[in-house]
């Protein structure tokens, strides 16, 4: 139901806020741990315990949201309110939520929390740095899930309105066919038909409200054909189907059979036009999204190929010129490449906000590549050639895997 969807969206927003708070705490903790003291103090250990506990609670919340999305999808599927395309996207969303509630980061947090009593400061710093990378990817995945869920609600609403319009057409045609057969001089027949037509009048008013809700949802989001939807809604209002239906009711009460049937025919014709417009809007949205996603995906893949080649060049240059170079040139090249990777990750995240084409695995591989490049940069600055080469190789491998 619409209420369920609103609750899920609110819970996803709440989870995002909690994740943002946890991110800030991890960043502050990382900063505070950078001291000369060898051992961790009691307060620092408690803060690490609390961070692990907060993440555990956040994971449970995600699992709960995942269950609610599944229940909502099953209900919609059973009531046949989803097109095949929208159903597939619901299943993809379910996979994203399952990835979010994956045990990998949870286990890393738990491991650190369990071992903290015997952990030295440098060990805690290393583990915390790794967790920050993972937590950053978690935050971005959560943001993506929320934005895709919002887009999915628009597509689901269009599915519902197409079906609702189709049902109204069938009901109106059935009433008209029944009227053609009935003698409306008979009071019982007349009252029964008037009552049925009154339901159509109410349905027309509800349909108008639901079209407005769809317009509101679309106007809140980027890359949505809001102007086309606004035009569709205006056309529906201009049809004045609720007035036509009320006129048909009045004609029935006055036993004006032909006038009632004419108004009913106009309603059916108008609704068929609205249904066709909604179907065209749906098809256009799907086509535009597919074409834009495909184009962005091709650019993204070309960027990844260039990054992989550039990383290989820097790795070879580091090996061949290590003794002759001060390390500054290698560090500069590696830092520039890391900045380029960050720009590619931003592009990927932008595409991921509106398309299921980006898989969680791609995000993870690029996150790993960024981590390896950061390690390579540190190793170059510390003049550790073998560690730098290993990290550069790891970065290249992760880019290729993406």
CSV table of C-alpha atoms in Angstrom, one decimal:
chain,number,residue,atom,x,y,z
A,1,UNK,CA,0.0,0.0,0.0
A,2,UNK,CA,1.0,3.6,-0.3
A,3,UNK,CA,1.3,3.9,3.5
A,4,UNK,CA,3.7,0.9,3.5
A,5,UNK,CA,5.9,2.6,0.8
A,6,UNK,CA,5.9,5.9,2.8
A,7,UNK,CA,7.0,4.0,5.9
A,8,UNK,CA,9.8,2.2,4.0
A,9,UNK,CA,11.0,5.5,2.5
A,10,UNK,CA,11.0,7.2,6.0
A,11,UNK,CA,12.9,4.2,7.5
A,12,UNK,CA,15.5,4.4,4.7
A,13,UNK,CA,16.0,8.1,5.4
A,14,UNK,CA,16.4,7.4,9.1
A,15,UNK,CA,19.0,4.7,8.3
A,16,UNK,CA,20.9,7.1,6.1
A,17,UNK,CA,21.0,9.6,9.0
A,18,UNK,CA,22.3,7.0,11.4
A,19,UNK,CA,24.9,5.9,8.8
A,20,UNK,CA,26.0,9.5,8.4
A,21,UNK,CA,26.3,9.9,12.2
A,22,UNK,CA,28.4,6.7,12.4
A,23,UNK,CA,30.6,7.9,9.5
A,24,UNK,CA,31.3,11.2,11.4
A,25,UNK,CA,32.1,9.2,14.6
A,26,UNK,CA,34.5,6.9,12.7
A,27,UNK,CA,36.3,9.9,11.1
A,28,UNK,CA,36.6,11.6,14.5
A,29,UNK,CA,37.8,8.4,16.1
A,30,UNK,CA,40.4,7.9,13.4
A,31,UNK,CA,41.6,11.5,14.0
A,32,UNK,CA,41.7,11.1,17.8
A,33,UNK,CA,43.7,7.8,17.6
A,34,UNK,CA,46.6,9.6,15.9
A,35,UNK,CA,48.7,10.0,19.0
A,36,UNK,CA,52.2,9.0,20.0
A,37,UNK,CA,51.0,6.7,22.8
A,38,UNK,CA,51.5,3.0,22.1
A,39,UNK,CA,48.4,1.7,23.9
A,40,UNK,CA,44.7,2.6,23.7
A,41,UNK,CA,43.1,4.1,26.7
A,42,UNK,CA,39.8,3.0,28.2
A,43,UNK,CA,37.7,5.8,26.6
A,44,UNK,CA,39.0,5.0,23.1
A,45,UNK,CA,38.2,1.3,23.5
A,46,UNK,CA,34.7,2.2,24.6
A,47,UNK,CA,34.2,4.4,21.6
A,48,UNK,CA,35.2,1.6,19.3
A,49,UNK,CA,32.8,-0.8,21.1
A,50,UNK,CA,30.0,1.8,20.7
A,51,UNK,CA,30.7,2.3,17.0
A,52,UNK,CA,30.5,-1.5,16.5
A,53,UNK,CA,27.3,-1.7,18.5
A,54,UNK,CA,25.7,1.2,16.5
A,55,UNK,CA,26.7,-0.5,13.2
A,56,UNK,CA,25.1,-3.7,14.4
A,57,UNK,CA,21.8,-1.9,15.2
A,58,UNK,CA,22.0,-0.2,11.7
A,59,UNK,CA,22.4,-3.6,10.1
A,60,UNK,CA,19.4,-4.9,11.9
A,61,UNK,CA,17.4,-1.9,10.7
A,62,UNK,CA,18.4,-2.6,7.1
A,63,UNK,CA,17.4,-6.3,7.4
A,64,UNK,CA,14.0,-5.1,8.8
A,65,UNK,CA,13.5,-2.7,5.8
A,66,UNK,CA,14.5,-5.6,3.4
A,67,UNK,CA,11.7,-7.8,4.9
A,68,UNK,CA,9.2,-5.0,4.5
A,69,UNK,CA,10.1,-4.4,0.9
A,70,UNK,CA,9.8,-8.1,0.2
A,71,UNK,CA,6.3,-8.2,1.8
A,72,UNK,CA,5.2,-5.1,-0.1
A,73,UNK,CA,6.5,-6.6,-3.4
A,74,UNK,CA,4.7,-9.9,-2.7
A,75,UNK,CA,1.4,-8.1,-2.0
A,76,UNK,CA,1.6,-6.0,-5.1
A,77,UNK,CA,2.5,-9.1,-7.2
A,78,UNK,CA,-0.4,-11.1,-5.8
A,79,UNK,CA,-2.8,-8.3,-6.6
A,80,UNK,CA,-1.2,-8.0,-10.1
A,81,UNK,CA,-0.4,-4.4,-9.7
A,82,UNK,CA,3.1,-4.5,-11.2
A,83,UNK,CA,4.3,-4.8,-14.8
A,84,UNK,CA,7.1,-7.3,-15.4
A,85,UNK,CA,9.6,-4.5,-15.8
A,86,UNK,CA,8.7,-3.0,-12.4
A,87,UNK,CA,8.6,-6.4,-10.7
A,88,UNK,CA,12.2,-7.1,-12.0
A,89,UNK,CA,13.3,-3.8,-10.5
A,90,UNK,CA,11.7,-4.7,-7.1
A,91,UNK,CA,13.7,-7.9,-7.2
A,92,UNK,CA,16.9,-5.9,-8.0
A,93,UNK,CA,16.2,-3.6,-5.1
A,94,UNK,CA,15.8,-6.6,-2.8
A,95,UNK,CA,19.3,-7.7,-3.9
A,96,UNK,CA,20.7,-4.3,-3.1
A,97,UNK,CA,19.2,-4.4,0.4
A,98,UNK,CA,20.6,-7.9,0.9
A,99,UNK,CA,24.0,-6.7,-0.1
A,100,UNK,CA,23.7,-3.8,2.5
A,101,UNK,CA,22.9,-6.3,5.2
A,102,UNK,CA,25.9,-8.4,4.2
A,103,UNK,CA,28.0,-9.8,7.1
A,104,UNK,CA,31.4,-8.5,5.7
A,105,UNK,CA,31.5,-5.1,7.4
A,106,UNK,CA,29.5,-6.3,10.4
A,107,UNK,CA,32.1,-9.0,11.0
A,108,UNK,CA,35.0,-6.5,10.6
A,109,UNK,CA,33.4,-4.3,13.2
A,110,UNK,CA,32.7,-7.2,15.6
A,111,UNK,CA,36.3,-8.5,15.2
A,112,UNK,CA,37.8,-5.1,16.0
A,113,UNK,CA,35.4,-4.7,19.0
A,114,UNK,CA,36.3,-8.3,20.3
A,115,UNK,CA,40.1,-7.8,19.9
A,116,UNK,CA,40.3,-4.3,21.1
A,117,UNK,CA,41.5,-5.2,24.6
A,118,UNK,CA,44.7,-6.7,23.3
A,119,UNK,CA,45.2,-4.3,20.3
A,120,UNK,CA,47.9,-1.7,20.0
A,121,UNK,CA,47.2,1.8,18.7
A,122,UNK,CA,48.8,1.3,15.3
A,123,UNK,CA,46.7,-1.9,14.8
A,124,UNK,CA,43.5,-0.1,15.7
A,125,UNK,CA,44.4,2.7,13.3
A,126,UNK,CA,45.0,0.2,10.4
A,127,UNK,CA,41.7,-1.6,11.0
A,128,UNK,CA,39.8,1.6,11.4
A,129,UNK,CA,41.2,3.0,8.1
A,130,UNK,CA,39.9,-0.2,6.3
A,131,UNK,CA,36.5,0.1,7.9
A,132,UNK,CA,36.2,3.7,6.9
A,133,UNK,CA,36.5,2.7,3.3
A,134,UNK,CA,33.9,0.0,3.7
A,135,UNK,CA,31.6,2.3,5.6
A,136,UNK,CA,31.9,5.0,2.9
A,137,UNK,CA,30.8,2.4,0.3
A,138,UNK,CA,28.0,1.3,2.7
A,139,UNK,CA,26.7,4.9,2.9
A,140,UNK,CA,26.8,5.4,-0.8
A,141,UNK,CA,24.9,2.1,-1.3
A,142,UNK,CA,22.3,3.2,1.2
A,143,UNK,CA,21.8,6.5,-0.6
A,144,UNK,CA,21.5,4.7,-3.9
A,145,UNK,CA,18.9,2.3,-2.5
A,146,UNK,CA,16.8,5.2,-1.2
A,147,UNK,CA,16.9,7.0,-4.6
A,148,UNK,CA,16.1,3.9,-6.6
A,149,UNK,CA,13.3,3.1,-4.2
A,150,UNK,CA,11.8,6.6,-4.9
A,151,UNK,CA,12.1,6.0,-8.7
A,152,UNK,CA,10.5,2.6,-8.3
A,153,UNK,CA,7.5,4.2,-6.5
A,154,UNK,CA,6.9,6.4,-9.5
A,155,UNK,CA,7.0,3.4,-11.9
A,156,UNK,CA,4.8,1.4,-9.5
A,157,UNK,CA,2.3,4.4,-9.4
A,158,UNK,CA,2.2,4.4,-13.2
A,159,UNK,CA,1.5,0.6,-13.2
A,160,UNK,CA,-1.3,1.1,-10.7
A,161,UNK,CA,-2.9,4.0,-12.6
A,162,UNK,CA,-2.8,2.1,-15.9
A,163,UNK,CA,-4.6,-0.9,-14.2
A,164,UNK,CA,-7.0,1.4,-12.4
A,165,UNK,CA,-7.9,3.3,-15.6
A,166,UNK,CA,-8.4,-0.1,-17.4
A,167,UNK,CA,-10.7,-1.3,-14.6
A,168,UNK,CA,-12.7,1.9,-14.8
A,169,UNK,CA,-13.1,1.5,-18.5
A,170,UNK,CA,-14.4,-2.1,-18.1
A,171,UNK,CA,-16.8,-1.1,-15.4
A,172,UNK,CA,-18.2,1.8,-17.4
A,173,UNK,CA,-18.6,-0.4,-20.5
A,174,UNK,CA,-20.4,-3.0,-18.4
A,175,UNK,CA,-22.8,-0.4,-17.0
A,176,UNK,CA,-23.4,0.9,-20.5
A,177,UNK,CA,-24.1,-2.6,-21.9
A,178,UNK,CA,-26.4,-3.3,-19.0
A,179,UNK,CA,-28.3,-0.1,-19.6
A,180,UNK,CA,-28.7,-1.0,-23.3
A,181,UNK,CA,-30.6,-4.2,-22.2
A,182,UNK,CA,-32.6,-2.8,-19.3
A,183,UNK,CA,-35.9,-1.1,-19.1
A,184,UNK,CA,-35.2,2.0,-17.1
A,185,UNK,CA,-38.9,2.7,-16.6
A,186,UNK,CA,-38.5,0.0,-14.0
A,187,UNK,CA,-37.6,1.7,-10.8
A,188,UNK,CA,-35.4,-1.1,-9.4
A,189,UNK,CA,-33.4,-1.3,-12.6
A,190,UNK,CA,-33.0,2.5,-12.7
A,191,UNK,CA,-31.8,2.7,-9.1
A,192,UNK,CA,-29.3,-0.1,-9.5
A,193,UNK,CA,-27.8,1.5,-12.7
A,194,UNK,CA,-27.7,4.9,-11.0
A,195,UNK,CA,-25.9,3.4,-8.0
A,196,UNK,CA,-23.3,1.8,-10.2
A,197,UNK,CA,-22.8,5.0,-12.2
A,198,UNK,CA,-22.3,6.9,-8.9
A,199,UNK,CA,-19.4,4.6,-8.1
A,200,UNK,CA,-17.8,5.7,-11.5
A,201,UNK,CA,-18.3,9.3,-10.5
A,202,UNK,CA,-16.4,8.7,-7.3
A,203,UNK,CA,-13.7,6.7,-9.1
A,204,UNK,CA,-13.2,9.7,-11.5
A,205,UNK,CA,-12.5,12.0,-8.6
A,206,UNK,CA,-10.1,9.5,-7.0
A,207,UNK,CA,-8.3,9.0,-10.3
A,208,UNK,CA,-7.8,12.7,-10.5
A,209,UNK,CA,-6.2,12.8,-7.0
A,210,UNK,CA,-4.0,9.8,-7.8
A,211,UNK,CA,-2.7,11.5,-11.0
A,212,UNK,CA,-1.9,14.5,-8.9
A,213,UNK,CA,0.1,12.3,-6.5
A,214,UNK,CA,2.0,10.9,-9.4
A,215,UNK,CA,2.8,14.4,-10.7
A,216,UNK,CA,4.0,15.4,-7.2
A,217,UNK,CA,6.3,12.3,-7.0
A,218,UNK,CA,7.8,13.0,-10.4
A,219,UNK,CA,8.4,16.7,-9.8
A,220,UNK,CA,10.5,15.8,-6.7
A,221,UNK,CA,13.0,13.9,-8.8
A,222,UNK,CA,15.5,14.7,-11.5
A,223,UNK,CA,15.4,13.1,-15.0
A,224,UNK,CA,11.7,12.6,-14.8
A,225,UNK,CA,9.3,13.8,-17.6
A,226,UNK,CA,7.3,16.0,-15.2
A,227,UNK,CA,6.2,18.4,-17.9
A,228,UNK,CA,4.7,15.4,-19.9
A,229,UNK,CA,2.9,14.2,-16.8
A,230,UNK,CA,1.6,17.7,-16.1
A,231,UNK,CA,0.2,17.9,-19.6
A,232,UNK,CA,-1.4,14.4,-19.2
A,233,UNK,CA,-3.0,15.5,-15.9
A,234,UNK,CA,-4.3,18.8,-17.4
A,235,UNK,CA,-5.9,16.8,-20.3
A,236,UNK,CA,-7.6,14.5,-17.8
A,237,UNK,CA,-9.0,17.5,-15.9
A,238,UNK,CA,-10.2,19.1,-19.1
A,239,UNK,CA,-12.2,15.9,-19.9
A,240,UNK,CA,-14.4,16.5,-16.8
A,241,UNK,CA,-15.2,12.8,-16.5
A,242,UNK,CA,-16.7,13.3,-13.1
A,243,UNK,CA,-19.2,15.8,-14.5
A,244,UNK,CA,-20.0,13.5,-17.4
A,245,UNK,CA,-20.6,10.7,-15.0
A,246,UNK,CA,-22.9,12.8,-12.8
A,247,UNK,CA,-24.8,13.9,-15.9
A,248,UNK,CA,-25.2,10.2,-16.8
A,249,UNK,CA,-26.6,9.7,-13.3
A,250,UNK,CA,-29.1,12.6,-13.7
A,251,UNK,CA,-30.1,11.3,-17.1
A,252,UNK,CA,-30.8,7.8,-15.6
A,253,UNK,CA,-32.9,9.4,-12.9
A,254,UNK,CA,-34.9,11.2,-15.5
A,255,UNK,CA,-35.2,8.0,-17.6
A,256,UNK,CA,-33.2,9.6,-20.5
A,257,UNK,CA,-31.6,6.5,-21.7
A,258,UNK,CA,-29.8,7.8,-24.9
A,259,UNK,CA,-28.3,10.9,-23.1
A,260,UNK,CA,-27.0,8.6,-20.3
A,261,UNK,CA,-25.4,6.2,-22.8
A,262,UNK,CA,-23.8,9.1,-24.7
A,263,UNK,CA,-22.1,10.4,-21.6
A,264,UNK,CA,-21.0,6.9,-20.7
A,265,UNK,CA,-19.5,6.5,-24.2
A,266,UNK,CA,-17.6,9.8,-23.8
A,267,UNK,CA,-16.2,8.6,-20.4
A,268,UNK,CA,-14.9,5.4,-21.9
A,269,UNK,CA,-13.4,7.2,-24.8
A,270,UNK,CA,-11.6,9.7,-22.5
A,271,UNK,CA,-10.4,7.0,-20.2
A,272,UNK,CA,-8.9,5.0,-23.1
A,273,UNK,CA,-7.1,8.1,-24.2
A,274,UNK,CA,-5.7,8.6,-20.6
A,275,UNK,CA,-4.7,4.9,-20.4
A,276,UNK,CA,-2.9,5.2,-23.8
A,277,UNK,CA,-1.1,8.4,-22.6
A,278,UNK,CA,0.0,6.7,-19.3
A,279,UNK,CA,1.3,3.7,-21.3
A,280,UNK,CA,3.2,6.0,-23.7
A,281,UNK,CA,4.7,7.9,-20.7
A,282,UNK,CA,5.8,4.6,-19.1
A,283,UNK,CA,7.4,3.3,-22.4
A,284,UNK,CA,9.2,6.7,-23.0
A,285,UNK,CA,10.6,6.7,-19.5
A,286,UNK,CA,11.9,3.2,-19.8
A,287,UNK,CA,13.4,3.9,-23.2
A,288,UNK,CA,15.0,7.2,-22.2
A,289,UNK,CA,16.5,5.6,-19.0
A,290,UNK,CA,17.9,2.6,-20.9
A,291,UNK,CA,19.5,4.8,-23.6
A,292,UNK,CA,21.0,7.2,-21.1
A,293,UNK,CA,22.2,4.4,-18.8
A,294,UNK,CA,23.8,2.6,-21.8
A,295,UNK,CA,25.5,5.7,-23.0
A,296,UNK,CA,26.8,6.5,-19.5
A,297,UNK,CA,27.9,2.9,-19.0
A,298,UNK,CA,30.0,2.9,-22.2
A,299,UNK,CA,31.7,6.1,-21.1
A,300,UNK,CA,32.3,4.6,-17.7
A,301,UNK,CA,33.9,1.4,-19.1
A,302,UNK,CA,36.2,3.5,-21.4
A,303,UNK,CA,37.3,5.5,-18.3
A,304,UNK,CA,38.0,2.2,-16.5
A,305,UNK,CA,40.1,0.9,-19.4
A,306,UNK,CA,42.1,4.2,-19.4
A,307,UNK,CA,42.7,4.0,-15.7
A,308,UNK,CA,43.9,0.4,-15.8
A,309,UNK,CA,46.4,1.3,-18.6
A,310,UNK,CA,47.6,4.3,-16.7
A,311,UNK,CA,48.1,2.4,-13.5
A,312,UNK,CA,50.1,-0.2,-15.4
A,313,UNK,CA,52.3,2.6,-16.9
A,314,UNK,CA,52.9,4.1,-13.4
A,315,UNK,CA,53.7,0.7,-11.9
A,316,UNK,CA,56.3,0.0,-14.7
A,317,UNK,CA,57.8,3.4,-14.4
A,318,UNK,CA,58.1,3.0,-10.6
A,319,UNK,CA,59.9,-0.3,-11.0
A,320,UNK,CA,62.3,0.9,-13.7
A,321,UNK,CA,63.2,4.3,-12.3
A,322,UNK,CA,62.9,3.7,-8.5
A,323,UNK,CA,66.6,4.2,-7.8
A,324,UNK,CA,66.9,7.2,-10.2
A,325,UNK,CA,63.9,9.0,-8.9
A,326,UNK,CA,63.3,10.9,-5.7
A,327,UNK,CA,59.9,9.3,-5.5
A,328,UNK,CA,58.1,12.7,-5.8
A,329,UNK,CA,57.4,12.1,-9.5
A,330,UNK,CA,56.0,8.7,-8.9
A,331,UNK,CA,53.9,10.0,-6.0
A,332,UNK,CA,52.6,12.8,-8.1
A,333,UNK,CA,51.5,10.5,-10.9
A,334,UNK,CA,49.9,8.0,-8.4
A,335,UNK,CA,48.0,10.9,-6.7
A,336,UNK,CA,46.7,12.2,-10.0
A,337,UNK,CA,45.5,8.7,-11.0
A,338,UNK,CA,43.8,8.4,-7.6
A,339,UNK,CA,42.0,11.7,-8.3
A,340,UNK,CA,40.9,10.4,-11.7
A,341,UNK,CA,39.6,7.2,-10.1
A,342,UNK,CA,37.6,9.3,-7.6
A,343,UNK,CA,36.0,11.2,-10.5
A,344,UNK,CA,35.1,7.9,-12.2
A,345,UNK,CA,33.6,6.7,-8.9
A,346,UNK,CA,31.5,9.9,-8.7
A,347,UNK,CA,30.2,9.3,-12.2
A,348,UNK,CA,29.4,5.7,-11.3
A,349,UNK,CA,27.6,6.8,-8.2
A,350,UNK,CA,25.5,9.3,-10.2
A,351,UNK,CA,24.5,6.6,-12.7
A,352,UNK,CA,23.8,4.2,-9.9
A,353,UNK,CA,21.3,6.6,-8.4
A,354,UNK,CA,18.9,6.0,-11.3
A,355,UNK,CA,19.8,2.7,-12.8
A,356,UNK,CA,20.3,-0.9,-11.7
A,357,UNK,CA,23.0,-1.4,-14.3
A,358,UNK,CA,25.7,-0.7,-11.7
A,359,UNK,CA,26.1,-3.8,-9.6
A,360,UNK,CA,27.2,-3.8,-5.9
A,361,UNK,CA,30.2,-5.8,-7.1
A,362,UNK,CA,31.4,-3.0,-9.4
A,363,UNK,CA,31.1,-0.5,-6.5
A,364,UNK,CA,33.1,-2.8,-4.2
A,365,UNK,CA,35.9,-3.3,-6.8
A,366,UNK,CA,36.3,0.4,-7.4
A,367,UNK,CA,36.3,1.0,-3.6
A,368,UNK,CA,39.0,-1.6,-3.3
A,369,UNK,CA,41.0,0.0,-6.1
A,370,UNK,CA,40.8,3.4,-4.3
A,371,UNK,CA,42.0,1.7,-1.1
A,372,UNK,CA,45.0,0.1,-3.0
A,373,UNK,CA,45.9,3.4,-4.6
A,374,UNK,CA,45.9,5.2,-1.2
A,375,UNK,CA,48.2,2.4,0.1
A,376,UNK,CA,50.4,2.7,-3.0
A,377,UNK,CA,50.8,6.4,-2.5
A,378,UNK,CA,51.8,5.9,1.2
A,379,UNK,CA,54.3,3.2,0.2
A,380,UNK,CA,55.9,5.5,-2.5
A,381,UNK,CA,56.2,8.3,0.0
A,382,UNK,CA,57.8,5.9,2.5
A,383,UNK,CA,60.1,4.7,-0.3
A,384,UNK,CA,58.9,1.1,0.0
A,385,UNK,CA,59.0,-0.1,-3.6
A,386,UNK,CA,57.8,-3.7,-3.1
A,387,UNK,CA,54.7,-2.6,-1.1
A,388,UNK,CA,53.9,0.1,-3.6
A,389,UNK,CA,54.2,-2.4,-6.5
A,390,UNK,CA,51.8,-4.8,-4.7
A,391,UNK,CA,49.3,-2.1,-4.0
A,392,UNK,CA,49.5,-0.8,-7.6
A,393,UNK,CA,49.0,-4.3,-8.9
A,394,UNK,CA,46.0,-4.8,-6.6
A,395,UNK,CA,44.5,-1.5,-7.8
A,396,UNK,CA,44.9,-2.5,-11.4
A,397,UNK,CA,43.3,-5.9,-10.7
A,398,UNK,CA,40.3,-4.4,-9.0
A,399,UNK,CA,39.8,-1.9,-11.9
A,400,UNK,CA,39.9,-4.8,-14.4
A,401,UNK,CA,37.4,-6.8,-12.3
A,402,UNK,CA,35.0,-3.9,-12.2
